[in-house]
Coordinates of C-alpha atoms in Angstrom, one line a residue:
M289 CA 28.5 -9.7 -36.9
A290 CA 28.9 -6.7 -34.7
P291 CA 28.0 -8.0 -30.8
H292 CA 24.8 -7.1 -29.0
V293 CA 24.9 -6.2 -25.2
V294 CA 21.9 -5.4 -23.6
V295 CA 22.8 -3.4 -20.3
I296 CA 20.6 -3.8 -17.4
P297 CA 21.2 -1.1 -14.9
F298 CA 19.5 -0.8 -10.8
P299 CA 17.4 1.8 -11.3
A300 CA 18.8 4.5 -9.5
Q301 CA 21.1 7.5 -11.3
G302 CA 24.2 6.5 -9.5
Q303 CA 24.0 3.4 -11.8
I304 CA 22.6 4.3 -14.8
N305 CA 25.2 7.0 -15.4
P306 CA 28.2 5.0 -15.2
L307 CA 26.3 2.3 -17.7
I308 CA 25.5 4.8 -20.2
R309 CA 29.2 5.9 -20.0
L310 CA 30.0 2.3 -20.7
S311 CA 27.4 2.2 -23.6
Q312 CA 28.5 4.8 -25.2
K313 CA 32.4 3.9 -24.9
L314 CA 30.8 0.1 -26.3
A315 CA 28.9 1.9 -29.4
S316 CA 31.5 4.2 -30.1
Q317 CA 33.2 0.5 -31.2
G318 CA 30.5 -0.3 -33.5
I319 CA 29.1 -2.4 -30.4
T320 CA 25.3 -2.7 -30.7
I321 CA 23.6 -1.2 -27.2
T322 CA 19.6 -2.3 -25.9
F323 CA 19.4 -0.1 -22.3
V324 CA 16.9 -1.1 -20.0
N325 CA 14.8 1.5 -18.3
T326 CA 11.8 1.2 -16.2
D327 CA 8.7 2.8 -16.8
F328 CA 8.6 4.9 -13.9
N329 CA 12.9 6.4 -14.6
H330 CA 11.6 7.2 -18.4
F331 CA 9.0 8.8 -17.5
K332 CA 10.6 11.1 -14.6
I333 CA 13.5 11.8 -17.6
I334 CA 11.0 12.7 -19.9
K335 CA 9.6 15.2 -16.9
A336 CA 13.0 16.4 -16.3
R337 CA 13.3 17.0 -20.2
N338 CA 10.5 18.9 -20.6
A339 CA 12.5 22.4 -19.8
H340 CA 15.2 21.0 -21.9
P341 CA 13.8 19.0 -25.4
G342 CA 15.8 16.2 -27.0
T343 CA 15.7 13.0 -27.4
L344 CA 17.3 10.0 -25.7
E345 CA 18.6 8.1 -28.7
S346 CA 22.0 9.1 -30.1
P347 CA 22.4 10.2 -33.4
C348 CA 25.8 8.7 -34.2
L349 CA 25.5 5.6 -32.1
N350 CA 23.1 2.7 -32.1
I351 CA 22.4 2.7 -28.5
R352 CA 18.2 1.7 -28.5
F353 CA 16.7 2.9 -25.0
V354 CA 13.9 0.2 -23.9
Q355 CA 11.3 0.3 -21.3
V356 CA 10.2 -2.1 -18.7
S357 CA 7.6 -2.6 -15.7
D358 CA 8.7 -2.4 -12.5
G359 CA 5.1 -3.3 -11.7
L360 CA 4.3 -0.1 -9.9
P361 CA 2.0 3.0 -10.7
L362 CA 3.5 6.0 -11.8
D363 CA 2.2 7.6 -9.1
F364 CA 3.4 5.6 -6.6
N365 CA 5.5 7.2 -4.1
R366 CA 8.2 4.7 -3.9
M367 CA 10.5 7.1 -1.6
A368 CA 7.7 6.9 0.3
M369 CA 7.2 2.9 0.5
P370 CA 10.9 1.5 -0.4
V371 CA 10.6 -1.9 0.8
E372 CA 7.6 -2.1 -1.6
A373 CA 9.3 -0.8 -3.9
F374 CA 12.4 -2.8 -3.6
N375 CA 10.4 -5.8 -3.8
A376 CA 9.1 -5.1 -6.9
L377 CA 12.4 -4.1 -8.6
M378 CA 13.0 -8.1 -7.8
T379 CA 10.2 -9.6 -9.0
T380 CA 8.3 -7.6 -11.4
M381 CA 11.0 -5.9 -13.2
R382 CA 12.5 -9.8 -13.3
A383 CA 9.7 -10.5 -15.2
S384 CA 9.2 -8.1 -17.6
A385 CA 13.2 -8.0 -18.3
E386 CA 13.0 -12.2 -18.8
D387 CA 9.9 -11.1 -21.6
L388 CA 11.9 -8.2 -22.7
L389 CA 14.9 -10.1 -23.6
Y390 CA 12.8 -13.8 -24.9
K391 CA 11.3 -11.4 -27.7
L392 CA 14.9 -10.4 -28.4
L393 CA 16.4 -13.5 -29.0
T394 CA 13.4 -14.9 -31.0
Q395 CA 11.9 -11.8 -32.9
S396 CA 15.2 -12.3 -34.8
C397 CA 16.3 -9.1 -33.8
E398 CA 19.4 -7.4 -35.4
P399 CA 21.7 -8.1 -34.3
P400 CA 21.3 -11.4 -31.5
V401 CA 22.0 -10.2 -28.4
S402 CA 25.7 -11.2 -27.6
C403 CA 25.2 -11.2 -23.4
I404 CA 24.3 -9.0 -20.9
I405 CA 25.8 -6.1 -18.9
G406 CA 23.7 -6.3 -15.4
S407 CA 24.1 -4.4 -12.4
S408 CA 24.9 -6.9 -9.2
F409 CA 22.3 -5.4 -7.0
L410 CA 20.0 -6.8 -9.5
I411 CA 20.3 -10.5 -8.4
W412 CA 17.5 -11.7 -10.6
S413 CA 20.2 -10.6 -13.9
F414 CA 22.4 -13.5 -13.7
D415 CA 19.4 -16.3 -13.4
V416 CA 18.1 -14.2 -16.0
A417 CA 21.3 -14.6 -18.5
K418 CA 21.7 -17.9 -17.8
K419 CA 17.9 -18.9 -18.8
F420 CA 19.2 -17.6 -21.8
E421 CA 22.2 -18.8 -22.2
L422 CA 23.5 -15.7 -22.6
P423 CA 27.4 -14.8 -20.9
F424 CA 26.8 -12.0 -17.9
I425 CA 29.1 -9.6 -17.5
A426 CA 28.3 -7.9 -13.6
F427 CA 28.8 -4.3 -13.1
W428 CA 30.2 -4.0 -9.4
S429 CA 29.0 -0.2 -8.8
Q430 CA 30.7 0.3 -5.5
A431 CA 33.8 1.5 -4.2
V432 CA 36.2 -2.5 -4.6
S433 CA 36.9 -2.1 -1.0
V434 CA 33.6 -2.1 -0.2
Q435 CA 34.0 -5.8 -2.1
V436 CA 36.0 -6.5 -0.1
I437 CA 34.7 -6.2 3.3
Y438 CA 31.5 -8.5 2.4
R439 CA 34.1 -11.3 0.9
H440 CA 35.7 -11.0 4.2
L441 CA 32.6 -10.6 6.4
S442 CA 33.0 -14.4 8.1
M443 CA 36.4 -12.8 9.5
I444 CA 34.9 -9.8 10.5
I445 CA 32.0 -12.0 12.4
D446 CA 34.7 -15.0 13.9
N447 CA 36.8 -11.9 15.2
G448 CA 33.5 -10.5 16.8
D449 CA 33.4 -7.0 15.1
F450 CA 29.9 -7.9 13.9
P451 CA 29.2 -4.6 14.2
P452 CA 32.8 -3.6 14.3
K453 CA 33.7 -1.7 18.5
G454 CA 36.8 -0.7 17.3
M455 CA 39.9 -0.4 15.0
I456 CA 39.6 -3.0 12.4
D457 CA 43.4 -3.9 11.0
Y458 CA 42.6 -7.3 9.0
I459 CA 41.1 -7.3 6.4
P460 CA 43.6 -7.9 3.8
G461 CA 44.1 -4.8 1.3
L462 CA 42.5 -2.4 3.3
P463 CA 44.6 0.3 5.6
L464 CA 43.3 0.4 9.3
M465 CA 39.2 0.6 9.5
H466 CA 37.6 2.8 11.9
P467 CA 33.4 1.6 12.9
Q468 CA 32.3 4.2 10.5
D469 CA 34.5 3.8 7.6
F470 CA 32.1 0.3 7.5
P471 CA 29.1 0.1 5.1
S472 CA 25.9 0.9 7.6
D473 CA 24.3 -2.4 7.4
I474 CA 27.9 -3.9 9.2
Q475 CA 27.6 -0.7 11.5
S476 CA 23.8 -1.8 12.7
G477 CA 25.4 -5.7 12.8
D478 CA 21.6 -6.3 11.9
P479 CA 21.9 -9.5 9.3
S480 CA 18.2 -9.1 9.0
N481 CA 18.9 -5.9 7.2
P482 CA 17.2 -6.1 3.6
M483 CA 20.1 -4.2 2.1
H484 CA 22.6 -6.7 3.9
Q485 CA 20.8 -9.7 2.3
V486 CA 20.9 -8.5 -1.3
V487 CA 24.6 -7.8 -1.0
L488 CA 25.3 -11.4 0.2
Q489 CA 23.8 -12.9 -2.3
Q490 CA 25.5 -10.9 -5.1
L491 CA 28.9 -12.9 -3.8
P492 CA 28.3 -16.3 -5.3
A493 CA 25.7 -15.4 -8.2
L494 CA 29.2 -12.6 -9.1
E495 CA 31.6 -16.0 -9.3
E496 CA 29.5 -17.6 -11.7
A497 CA 30.0 -14.4 -14.2
A498 CA 31.9 -14.3 -17.0
W499 CA 33.3 -11.1 -15.9
I500 CA 33.1 -8.6 -13.0
I501 CA 34.0 -5.0 -13.7
S502 CA 33.7 -2.0 -11.8
N503 CA 34.1 1.7 -12.3
T504 CA 37.3 2.6 -9.7
V505 CA 40.8 3.0 -11.4
Y506 CA 43.6 1.1 -10.2
E507 CA 45.7 3.2 -8.9
L508 CA 43.0 3.8 -6.3
E509 CA 42.5 0.8 -4.8
S510 CA 45.2 -0.7 -5.8
Q511 CA 45.8 -3.6 -3.2
A512 CA 41.7 -3.8 -2.8
N513 CA 42.1 -4.6 -6.1
D514 CA 44.4 -7.2 -5.7
V515 CA 42.5 -8.7 -3.7
I516 CA 39.8 -9.3 -5.7
K517 CA 41.3 -10.4 -8.9
E518 CA 43.6 -13.2 -7.0
K519 CA 39.5 -14.7 -5.7
S520 CA 38.0 -13.5 -9.2
P521 CA 40.8 -13.8 -12.0
L522 CA 37.9 -12.4 -14.5
F523 CA 37.6 -9.1 -12.4
G524 CA 38.5 -5.5 -13.9
P525 CA 38.7 -1.8 -12.9
I526 CA 37.0 0.1 -16.1
G527 CA 36.5 3.4 -14.7
P528 CA 36.6 6.4 -13.9
L529 CA 33.2 6.2 -16.1
M530 CA 32.8 9.3 -17.2
P531 CA 32.4 11.7 -20.0
S532 CA 35.3 11.7 -22.7
T533 CA 35.3 15.0 -22.9
Y534 CA 36.4 15.9 -19.2
F535 CA 40.0 13.9 -20.4
E536 CA 39.8 15.0 -23.8
G537 CA 40.4 18.6 -23.7
E538 CA 38.8 20.9 -25.6
G539 CA 39.2 20.8 -29.4
K540 CA 38.2 16.6 -29.1
Q541 CA 34.8 15.8 -30.3
Q542 CA 32.0 16.0 -28.5
D543 CA 30.6 13.8 -25.8
F544 CA 27.0 13.3 -27.5
F545 CA 26.0 12.6 -23.3
I546 CA 27.3 15.7 -22.9
E547 CA 25.5 18.2 -25.5
N548 CA 22.6 16.6 -24.3
S549 CA 23.4 16.2 -20.5
R550 CA 20.1 15.8 -19.0
S551 CA 19.2 12.8 -21.8
L552 CA 19.3 10.1 -18.9
S553 CA 19.0 12.5 -15.5
L554 CA 15.7 11.9 -13.3
Q555 CA 15.9 15.2 -12.0
A556 CA 15.5 18.4 -13.5
E557 CA 18.6 20.2 -13.9
S558 CA 20.4 23.5 -14.1
N559 CA 24.0 24.3 -15.6
C560 CA 25.8 25.4 -12.4
L561 CA 28.9 25.4 -14.3
P562 CA 29.7 28.8 -14.9
W563 CA 28.9 29.2 -10.9
L564 CA 31.5 26.9 -9.7
D565 CA 34.2 27.8 -12.4
S566 CA 33.5 31.9 -10.9
K567 CA 34.8 29.8 -7.3
P568 CA 38.8 29.5 -6.4
K569 CA 39.8 25.9 -7.2
S570 CA 38.9 23.3 -4.7
S571 CA 37.0 26.0 -2.8
V572 CA 33.2 24.8 -3.2
L573 CA 31.5 21.9 -0.9
Y574 CA 29.7 19.5 -2.7
V575 CA 26.7 17.9 -0.5
S576 CA 24.3 15.1 -2.0
F577 CA 22.8 12.2 -0.4
G578 CA 22.2 9.6 -3.1
S579 CA 19.5 8.6 -5.4
F580 CA 17.6 7.4 -2.3
A581 CA 18.3 9.5 0.8
Q582 CA 15.2 10.9 2.7
I583 CA 16.0 12.7 5.8
S584 CA 13.7 14.8 7.9
R585 CA 13.6 18.4 7.9
V586 CA 14.8 18.8 11.0
Q587 CA 17.7 16.7 10.4
A588 CA 17.8 19.4 6.8
Q589 CA 17.9 22.1 9.3
E590 CA 20.9 20.8 11.3
I591 CA 22.7 20.4 8.1
A592 CA 22.1 23.7 6.9
R593 CA 22.8 25.6 10.0
G594 CA 26.2 23.9 9.9
L595 CA 26.9 24.9 6.2
M596 CA 26.2 28.0 6.7
E597 CA 28.2 27.9 10.2
S598 CA 31.2 26.6 8.3
E599 CA 31.4 29.6 5.7
Q600 CA 32.4 27.2 3.6
V601 CA 30.9 28.1 -0.3
F602 CA 28.4 25.2 -1.4
S603 CA 26.8 23.3 -3.9
S604 CA 24.0 21.4 -2.6
L605 CA 22.0 18.6 -4.6
H606 CA 18.4 17.4 -3.5
Y607 CA 15.3 16.2 -5.5
Q608 CA 11.6 15.8 -4.9
D609 CA 10.4 14.2 -2.2
M610 CA 13.8 13.6 -0.4
F611 CA 12.0 15.4 2.8
L612 CA 9.9 13.6 5.3

């Protein structure tokens, strides 16, 4: 009987995208996928698709999309109250995911669930897999170099570099590091930073995972990959998790999620490819702040002024409620 994998991404666009690509690759090998979204993200996806109707389901791959609650109303402003939103993901979403897995395991789901692939940011996903005696594969979404930094945080602290005060050249697998090269929570030197705590809590859980997979390319971070591989033999770079048509060229089988490129977008999109194709190669500056960043209008004006004064052609990605 074919395996059945439950995929649980952290509910942010940068985690959903690579994990749906991975799900597609697995499903193309005959593996059944149950892909878990929050109710809120499902609502945003459907809303974003109003101008581009279509189905979330693949017509040729066995990928099932299901929703769980994050415990907050759909109209709750998660961007304005990130602490409350994050706490809900760590508590209520866990309970909802547990309920979902219990139903899948007890209601004669076909085929039966084989394992869980989950974002390492959702620390509870390790415990849920253990509770149901399922193998857990941890998905590390950041650069492997970031994991190397956190695995050597005690070394950084022992050297008096928390926060970093100057150039650092002693972290295995990494080049000479400027203080600004470090994650923001390490730059601040604040051990009480919630994100800092979450990242640190991932590390012991990673050691219990059946596998650790990362959306990276060995050749881009070879030394950092070797460091992690030495500490965690069941670690593997599986990137880049991008649409297959980006690599196969014209005339190959079309990627369902390219044909339905907005299927899992949390924001309404427009097709900028014709505009990009009209520009010289490597001439467009891409500006993006991710899924959660919020900036003031003063900051936005400064960025816009800098872009205009650079006289560089640019494409800027922003979303509703991004500006304070």
